[in-house]
mmCIF file of C-alpha atoms in Angstrom:
data_model
loop_
_atom_site.group_PDB
_atom_site.id
_atom_site.type_symbol
_atom_site.label_atom_id
_atom_site.label_comp_id
_atom_site.label_asym_id
_atom_site.label_seq_id
_atom_site.Cartn_x
_atom_site.Cartn_y
_atom_site.Cartn_z
ATOM 1 C CA LEU A 1 0.000 0.000 0.000
ATOM 2 C CA ASP A 2 1.041 3.585 -0.585
ATOM 3 C CA PHE A 3 0.140 6.311 1.927
ATOM 4 C CA THR A 4 -3.319 6.844 0.425
ATOM 5 C CA GLY A 5 -4.050 3.126 0.530
ATOM 6 C CA SER A 6 -2.829 2.910 4.116
ATOM 7 C CA THR A 7 -5.148 5.735 5.122
ATOM 8 C CA GLU A 8 -8.107 4.045 3.457
ATOM 9 C CA GLU A 9 -7.322 0.787 5.256
ATOM 10 C CA ALA A 10 -7.020 2.600 8.598
ATOM 11 C CA LYS A 11 -10.415 4.219 8.091
ATOM 12 C CA ARG A 12 -11.911 0.850 7.175
ATOM 13 C CA LEU A 13 -10.617 -0.599 10.438
ATOM 14 C CA GLU A 14 -11.955 2.442 12.284
ATOM 15 C CA ALA A 15 -15.443 1.758 10.923
ATOM 16 C CA GLU A 16 -15.204 -1.994 11.437
ATOM 17 C CA LYS A 17 -13.598 -2.192 14.868
ATOM 18 C CA GLY A 18 -14.323 1.200 16.396
ATOM 19 C CA TYR A 19 -10.689 2.338 16.450
ATOM 20 C CA VAL A 20 -9.826 6.019 16.774
ATOM 21 C CA PHE A 21 -8.196 7.319 13.612
ATOM 22 C CA VAL A 22 -5.672 10.140 13.986
ATOM 23 C CA SER A 23 -4.310 11.579 10.759
ATOM 24 C CA ALA A 24 -0.577 12.133 10.559
ATOM 25 C CA PHE A 25 -1.208 15.699 9.393
ATOM 26 C CA ASP A 26 -4.905 16.541 8.894
ATOM 27 C CA ASP A 27 -5.567 17.097 12.581
ATOM 28 C CA GLU A 28 -5.513 20.288 14.656
ATOM 29 C CA GLY A 29 -3.739 18.601 17.562
ATOM 30 C CA ILE A 30 -1.014 17.234 15.287
ATOM 31 C CA VAL A 31 -0.498 20.681 13.738
ATOM 32 C CA ALA A 32 -0.238 22.269 17.178
ATOM 33 C CA GLY A 33 2.285 19.669 18.293
ATOM 34 C CA GLN A 34 4.422 20.168 15.222
ATOM 35 C CA GLY A 35 4.502 23.879 15.959
ATOM 36 C CA VAL A 36 7.063 23.007 18.649
ATOM 37 C CA CYS A 37 9.584 22.641 15.820
ATOM 38 C CA GLY A 38 9.163 26.305 14.880
ATOM 39 C CA ILE A 39 9.339 27.409 18.521
ATOM 40 C CA GLU A 40 12.543 25.494 19.235
ATOM 41 C CA PHE A 41 14.136 26.637 15.981
ATOM 42 C CA LEU A 42 13.651 30.312 16.823
ATOM 43 C CA GLU A 43 14.708 29.793 20.424
ATOM 44 C CA ASP A 44 18.007 28.349 19.195
ATOM 45 C CA ALA A 45 18.477 30.641 16.176
ATOM 46 C CA PRO A 46 16.394 33.829 16.605
ATOM 47 C CA GLU A 47 18.452 35.573 13.926
ATOM 48 C CA VAL A 48 17.112 33.559 10.977
ATOM 49 C CA ASP A 49 15.236 35.491 8.300
ATOM 50 C CA ALA A 50 13.472 32.481 6.799
ATOM 51 C CA LEU A 51 12.597 28.850 7.363
ATOM 52 C CA ILE A 52 12.196 26.191 4.667
ATOM 53 C CA VAL A 53 9.925 23.276 5.475
ATOM 54 C CA PRO A 54 9.161 20.188 3.346
ATOM 55 C CA ILE A 55 5.447 19.752 2.560
ATOM 56 C CA GLY A 56 3.706 16.404 2.382
ATOM 57 C CA GLY A 57 0.354 16.493 4.115
ATOM 58 C CA GLY A 58 1.096 19.998 5.379
ATOM 59 C CA GLY A 59 1.014 19.465 9.150
ATOM 60 C CA LEU A 60 4.637 20.371 9.823
ATOM 61 C CA ILE A 61 4.681 23.554 7.772
ATOM 62 C CA ALA A 62 1.341 24.652 9.213
ATOM 63 C CA GLY A 63 2.534 24.247 12.797
ATOM 64 C CA THR A 64 5.921 25.756 12.055
ATOM 65 C CA ALA A 65 4.460 28.762 10.226
ATOM 66 C CA ILE A 66 1.924 29.542 12.967
ATOM 67 C CA ALA A 67 4.522 29.364 15.729
ATOM 68 C CA ALA A 68 7.342 31.110 13.853
ATOM 69 C CA LYS A 69 5.225 34.034 12.645
ATOM 70 C CA ALA A 70 3.718 34.480 16.115
ATOM 71 C CA MET A 71 7.209 34.753 17.582
ATOM 72 C CA LYS A 72 8.753 36.739 14.718
ATOM 73 C CA PRO A 73 6.118 38.277 12.400
ATOM 74 C CA GLY A 74 8.651 39.320 9.768
ATOM 75 C CA ILE A 75 10.094 35.857 9.233
ATOM 76 C CA LYS A 76 9.485 34.221 5.865
ATOM 77 C CA VAL A 77 8.275 30.651 5.661
ATOM 78 C CA PHE A 78 8.908 28.699 2.484
ATOM 79 C CA GLY A 79 7.698 25.252 1.550
ATOM 80 C CA VAL A 80 9.204 22.635 -0.735
ATOM 81 C CA GLU A 81 7.399 19.872 -2.608
ATOM 82 C CA ALA A 82 8.464 17.093 -4.924
ATOM 83 C CA ALA A 83 7.621 17.801 -8.570
ATOM 84 C CA ARG A 84 5.846 14.445 -8.774
ATOM 85 C CA TYR A 85 3.664 15.226 -5.741
ATOM 86 C CA PRO A 86 2.859 18.984 -5.810
ATOM 87 C CA SER A 87 -0.438 18.723 -3.915
ATOM 88 C CA PHE A 88 -0.105 21.967 -1.910
ATOM 89 C CA THR A 89 0.888 23.961 -5.000
ATOM 90 C CA ALA A 90 -2.033 22.530 -6.961
ATOM 91 C CA LYS A 91 -4.518 23.302 -4.176
ATOM 92 C CA ARG A 92 -3.215 26.883 -4.022
ATOM 93 C CA ALA A 93 -3.873 27.235 -7.746
ATOM 94 C CA GLY A 94 -7.318 25.685 -7.480
ATOM 95 C CA LEU A 95 -6.279 22.729 -9.594
ATOM 96 C CA PRO A 96 -6.573 18.999 -9.005
ATOM 97 C CA PRO A 97 -3.182 17.575 -7.993
ATOM 98 C CA VAL A 98 -1.385 15.393 -10.510
ATOM 99 C CA CYS A 99 0.659 13.073 -8.317
ATOM 100 C CA THR A 100 2.251 9.913 -9.637
ATOM 101 C CA GLY A 101 5.459 7.954 -9.966
ATOM 102 C CA GLN A 102 8.422 7.162 -7.766
ATOM 103 C CA THR A 103 10.314 9.820 -5.850
ATOM 104 C CA ILE A 104 13.289 9.750 -3.535
ATOM 105 C CA ALA A 105 11.300 12.143 -1.324
ATOM 106 C CA GLU A 106 8.913 9.414 -0.126
ATOM 107 C CA GLY A 107 8.256 11.228 3.143
ATOM 108 C CA ILE A 108 6.402 14.018 1.310
ATOM 109 C CA ALA A 109 4.870 11.913 -1.465
ATOM 110 C CA ILE A 110 1.297 12.726 -0.427
ATOM 111 C CA LYS A 111 -1.376 12.888 -3.117
ATOM 112 C CA ALA A 112 -3.631 15.343 -1.287
ATOM 113 C CA VAL A 113 -2.549 17.941 1.272
ATOM 114 C CA GLY A 114 -4.724 17.987 4.383
ATOM 115 C CA ASP A 115 -7.638 20.432 4.493
ATOM 116 C CA ILE A 116 -6.889 21.533 8.059
ATOM 117 C CA PRO A 117 -3.167 22.332 7.586
ATOM 118 C CA PHE A 118 -3.844 23.958 4.214
ATOM 119 C CA GLY A 119 -6.497 26.227 5.707
ATOM 120 C CA LEU A 120 -4.188 27.199 8.567
ATOM 121 C CA ALA A 121 -0.958 27.594 6.596
ATOM 122 C CA ASN A 122 -1.857 28.898 3.159
ATOM 123 C CA ALA A 123 -1.934 32.562 4.141
ATOM 124 C CA LEU A 124 1.273 32.235 6.176
ATOM 125 C CA ILE A 125 3.477 30.599 3.558
ATOM 126 C CA ASP A 126 5.407 33.062 1.410
ATOM 127 C CA GLU A 127 6.267 30.679 -1.431
ATOM 128 C CA VAL A 128 6.364 26.986 -2.229
ATOM 129 C CA PHE A 129 9.239 25.644 -4.314
ATOM 130 C CA VAL A 130 8.660 22.548 -6.422
ATOM 131 C CA CYS A 131 11.882 20.559 -6.762
ATOM 132 C CA GLU A 132 12.920 17.865 -9.215
ATOM 133 C CA GLU A 133 14.409 14.510 -8.288
ATOM 134 C CA ALA A 134 17.939 15.686 -9.063
ATOM 135 C CA ASP A 135 17.503 18.554 -6.577
ATOM 136 C CA PHE A 136 16.591 16.151 -3.769
ATOM 137 C CA GLU A 137 19.483 13.858 -4.687
ATOM 138 C CA ARG A 138 21.887 16.771 -4.555
ATOM 139 C CA GLY A 139 20.503 17.790 -1.168
ATOM 140 C CA VAL A 140 21.028 14.281 0.219
ATOM 141 C CA SER A 141 24.538 14.159 -1.223
ATOM 142 C CA TYR A 142 25.579 17.572 0.108
ATOM 143 C CA MET A 143 24.244 16.801 3.574
ATOM 144 C CA ALA A 144 26.212 13.544 3.656
ATOM 145 C CA THR A 145 29.477 14.811 2.187
ATOM 146 C CA MET A 146 29.628 18.357 3.575
ATOM 147 C CA GLU A 147 27.610 18.247 6.797
ATOM 148 C CA LYS A 148 28.278 14.553 7.578
ATOM 149 C CA THR A 149 24.560 14.144 8.217
ATOM 150 C CA VAL A 150 22.435 11.356 6.758
ATOM 151 C CA CYS A 151 19.098 12.648 5.422
ATOM 152 C CA GLU A 152 16.382 10.956 3.450
ATOM 153 C CA GLY A 153 15.145 12.644 0.271
ATOM 154 C CA ALA A 154 12.321 14.555 1.955
ATOM 155 C CA GLY A 155 14.574 15.387 4.893
ATOM 156 C CA ALA A 156 16.987 17.212 2.609
ATOM 157 C CA GLY A 157 14.159 19.086 0.862
ATOM 158 C CA GLY A 158 15.034 22.452 2.384
ATOM 159 C CA LEU A 159 18.609 22.284 1.138
ATOM 160 C CA ALA A 160 17.336 21.047 -2.236
ATOM 161 C CA ALA A 161 15.173 24.157 -2.568
ATOM 162 C CA MET A 162 18.087 26.434 -1.684
ATOM 163 C CA LEU A 163 20.442 24.787 -4.141
ATOM 164 C CA ALA A 164 17.849 24.939 -6.931
ATOM 165 C CA ASN A 165 16.814 28.553 -6.259
ATOM 166 C CA PRO A 166 19.853 30.387 -4.861
ATOM 167 C CA GLU A 167 18.699 33.849 -5.932
ATOM 168 C CA ALA A 168 15.505 33.533 -3.882
ATOM 169 C CA PHE A 169 17.547 33.312 -0.667
ATOM 170 C CA LYS A 170 20.312 35.779 -1.459
ATOM 171 C CA GLY A 171 21.269 37.849 1.578
ATOM 172 C CA MET A 172 19.087 35.837 3.978
ATOM 173 C CA LYS A 173 19.959 33.761 7.021
ATOM 174 C CA VAL A 174 17.961 30.637 6.322
ATOM 175 C CA GLY A 175 17.003 27.779 8.606
ATOM 176 C CA ILE A 176 16.175 24.419 7.078
ATOM 177 C CA GLU A 177 14.222 21.725 8.895
ATOM 178 C CA LEU A 178 15.782 18.290 8.410
ATOM 179 C CA THR A 179 12.740 16.097 8.678
ATOM 180 C CA GLY A 180 14.125 12.569 8.572
ATOM 181 C CA GLY A 181 17.003 10.197 7.943
ATOM 182 C CA ASN A 182 15.108 7.134 6.759
ATOM 183 C CA ILE A 183 17.298 6.142 3.807
ATOM 184 C CA ASP A 184 18.926 2.738 3.461
ATOM 185 C CA ALA A 185 22.626 2.282 2.786
ATOM 186 C CA ARG A 186 22.086 1.023 -0.766
ATOM 187 C CA MET A 187 20.010 4.031 -1.809
ATOM 188 C CA LEU A 188 22.425 6.433 -0.131
ATOM 189 C CA ALA A 189 25.287 4.854 -2.092
ATOM 190 C CA VAL A 190 23.288 5.152 -5.332
ATOM 191 C CA VAL A 191 22.555 8.834 -4.689
ATOM 192 C CA LEU A 192 26.190 9.648 -3.857
ATOM 193 C CA ASN A 193 27.428 7.898 -7.002
ATOM 194 C CA ARG A 194 24.800 9.606 -9.168
ATOM 195 C CA GLU A 195 25.926 12.991 -7.851
ATOM 196 C CA MET A 196 29.516 12.121 -8.740
ATOM 197 C CA VAL A 197 28.335 11.362 -12.284
ATOM 198 C CA ARG A 198 26.506 14.721 -12.478
ATOM 199 C CA GLU A 199 29.664 16.514 -11.368
ATOM 200 C CA ARG A 200 31.737 14.438 -13.826
ATOM 201 C CA ARG A 201 33.823 13.125 -10.950
ATOM 202 C CA LEU A 202 32.826 9.675 -12.142
ATOM 203 C CA LEU A 203 32.496 9.070 -15.867
ATOM 204 C CA VAL A 204 33.082 6.579 -18.641
ATOM 205 C CA TYR A 205 35.471 7.200 -21.512
ATOM 206 C CA ARG A 206 34.386 5.084 -24.490
ATOM 207 C CA ILE A 207 37.419 4.585 -26.685
ATOM 208 C CA LEU A 208 37.708 2.851 -30.055
ATOM 209 C CA GLY A 209 41.038 1.186 -30.643
ATOM 210 C CA ASP A 210 42.898 -1.695 -32.200
ATOM 211 C CA ASP A 211 42.486 -5.077 -30.553
ATOM 212 C CA ARG A 212 46.162 -5.761 -29.956
ATOM 213 C CA PRO A 213 48.380 -6.377 -26.926
ATOM 214 C CA GLY A 214 49.364 -3.259 -24.986
ATOM 215 C CA MET A 215 46.408 -1.063 -26.017
ATOM 216 C CA LEU A 216 44.718 -1.116 -22.632
ATOM 217 C CA SER A 217 47.924 -0.521 -20.714
ATOM 218 C CA ALA A 218 48.750 2.450 -22.971
ATOM 219 C CA MET A 219 45.351 4.036 -22.320
ATOM 220 C CA ALA A 220 45.694 3.366 -18.602
ATOM 221 C CA ALA A 221 49.098 5.045 -18.619
ATOM 222 C CA VAL A 222 47.589 8.248 -20.051
ATOM 223 C CA ILE A 223 44.749 8.251 -17.529
ATOM 224 C CA GLY A 224 46.901 7.321 -14.554
ATOM 225 C CA GLY A 225 49.605 9.766 -15.559
ATOM 226 C CA LEU A 226 47.115 12.615 -15.162
ATOM 227 C CA GLY A 227 45.827 11.397 -11.817
ATOM 228 C CA GLY A 228 42.671 9.646 -12.962
ATOM 229 C CA ASN A 229 41.624 6.630 -10.907
ATOM 230 C CA ILE A 230 40.370 3.725 -13.050
ATOM 231 C CA ILE A 231 37.361 2.074 -11.391
ATOM 232 C CA ASP A 232 36.251 -0.404 -14.051
ATOM 233 C CA VAL A 233 37.040 -1.510 -17.615
ATOM 234 C CA VAL A 234 34.745 -3.212 -20.127
ATOM 235 C CA HIS A 235 36.511 -4.596 -23.217
ATOM 236 C CA ASN A 236 33.925 -5.172 -25.983
ATOM 237 C CA ARG A 237 35.003 -6.990 -29.153
ATOM 238 C CA LEU A 238 31.450 -7.733 -30.369
ATOM 239 C CA ALA A 239 30.127 -4.238 -31.093
ATOM 240 C CA LEU A 240 29.080 -4.426 -34.759
ATOM 241 C CA ASP A 241 29.895 -0.784 -35.485
ATOM 242 C CA VAL A 242 33.545 -1.443 -34.592
ATOM 243 C CA PRO A 243 35.944 -3.013 -37.121
ATOM 244 C CA ALA A 244 36.547 -6.738 -36.690
ATOM 245 C CA LYS A 245 40.182 -6.046 -35.823
ATOM 246 C CA GLY A 246 39.182 -3.371 -33.340
ATOM 247 C CA ALA A 247 37.559 -3.180 -29.929
ATOM 248 C CA GLU A 248 35.541 -0.800 -27.818
ATOM 249 C CA PHE A 249 36.914 0.082 -24.392
ATOM 250 C CA ASP A 250 34.624 1.530 -21.729
ATOM 251 C CA ILE A 251 36.874 2.856 -18.985
ATOM 252 C CA MET A 252 35.188 4.204 -15.852
ATOM 253 C CA VAL A 253 37.369 6.816 -14.212
ATOM 254 C CA GLU A 254 37.175 8.806 -10.999
ATOM 255 C CA THR A 255 38.342 12.409 -11.500
ATOM 256 C CA ARG A 256 38.758 15.480 -9.316
ATOM 257 C CA ASP A 257 36.185 17.581 -11.162
ATOM 258 C CA SER A 258 34.798 18.428 -14.608
ATOM 259 C CA ALA A 259 37.945 20.288 -15.679
ATOM 260 C CA HIS A 260 40.077 17.301 -14.758
ATOM 261 C CA ALA A 261 37.740 15.043 -16.754
ATOM 262 C CA ASP A 262 38.196 17.270 -19.809
ATOM 263 C CA GLU A 263 41.964 17.276 -19.325
ATOM 264 C CA ILE A 264 42.068 13.476 -19.417
ATOM 265 C CA GLY A 265 39.760 13.348 -22.451
ATOM 266 C CA GLU A 266 41.936 15.804 -24.394
ATOM 267 C CA ALA A 267 45.091 13.872 -23.519
ATOM 268 C CA LEU A 268 43.543 10.657 -24.848
ATOM 269 C CA LYS A 269 42.585 12.406 -28.088
ATOM 270 C CA GLU A 270 46.089 13.851 -28.438
ATOM 271 C CA ARG A 271 47.463 10.310 -28.208
ATOM 272 C CA GLY A 272 45.291 9.392 -31.190
ATOM 273 C CA TYR A 273 42.494 7.562 -29.413
ATOM 274 C CA GLU A 274 38.980 8.001 -30.786
ATOM 275 C CA LEU A 275 36.534 8.935 -28.039
ATOM 276 C CA ARG A 276 32.855 8.352 -28.608
ATOM 277 C CA MET A 277 31.714 9.858 -25.328
ATOM 278 C CA GLY A 278 33.307 11.324 -22.249
#
């Protein structure tokens, strides 16, 4: 079951067995309790000009906005949603939400924002940023590598919004609410590697060359001589668009940055190797 299905099942059990159903966000008591986050944030950092809060069902941002603006009326409160689940943004525009697909921000993948938190928070929220999957991945990666803090996709939503919209926060002291660290080791590793690919610190050089002894070692000498770290090599003799006496070499290399990646690529070309991609 997804979150919507879980809610429907909980309500079925409520009707069948007489249980008391308490929504995780569409409840005045829950909103009030989550306002503690805004209170404690401003008690610890009263100098902040703005807070960024991830939005799923809306309970956290509603409580935070009410508390923060009561304590500091001039503070700005921004929300962040996943592009695949923009339910708050759609409700603001009077449109039905279009929510579908997989997202790394599972914690805010809610198909319909709660009526109670929306009614309380809408007038208090200055702007809602809708972020793409790559933004959330970058937020998770930066938190892990720079802050040494493990965040799930939704948990890093505030940083994702800042990284995707730097001009919107220029000159501000901004507080971001880290809302969770529920990410498994495999997914964290995938996200970190994907960010390395985006930054071209991990890339594949596809080289066409003769299939003769010494070719691979010669290529490796060029790469290693410039400080590239070879991670993996795939030697393909069966590609039909390569001459029968040739081969295709896919060499995965770890580099320092994009400029270093270009430096290695140019050196390979200068040595006469034909690069198909880099």
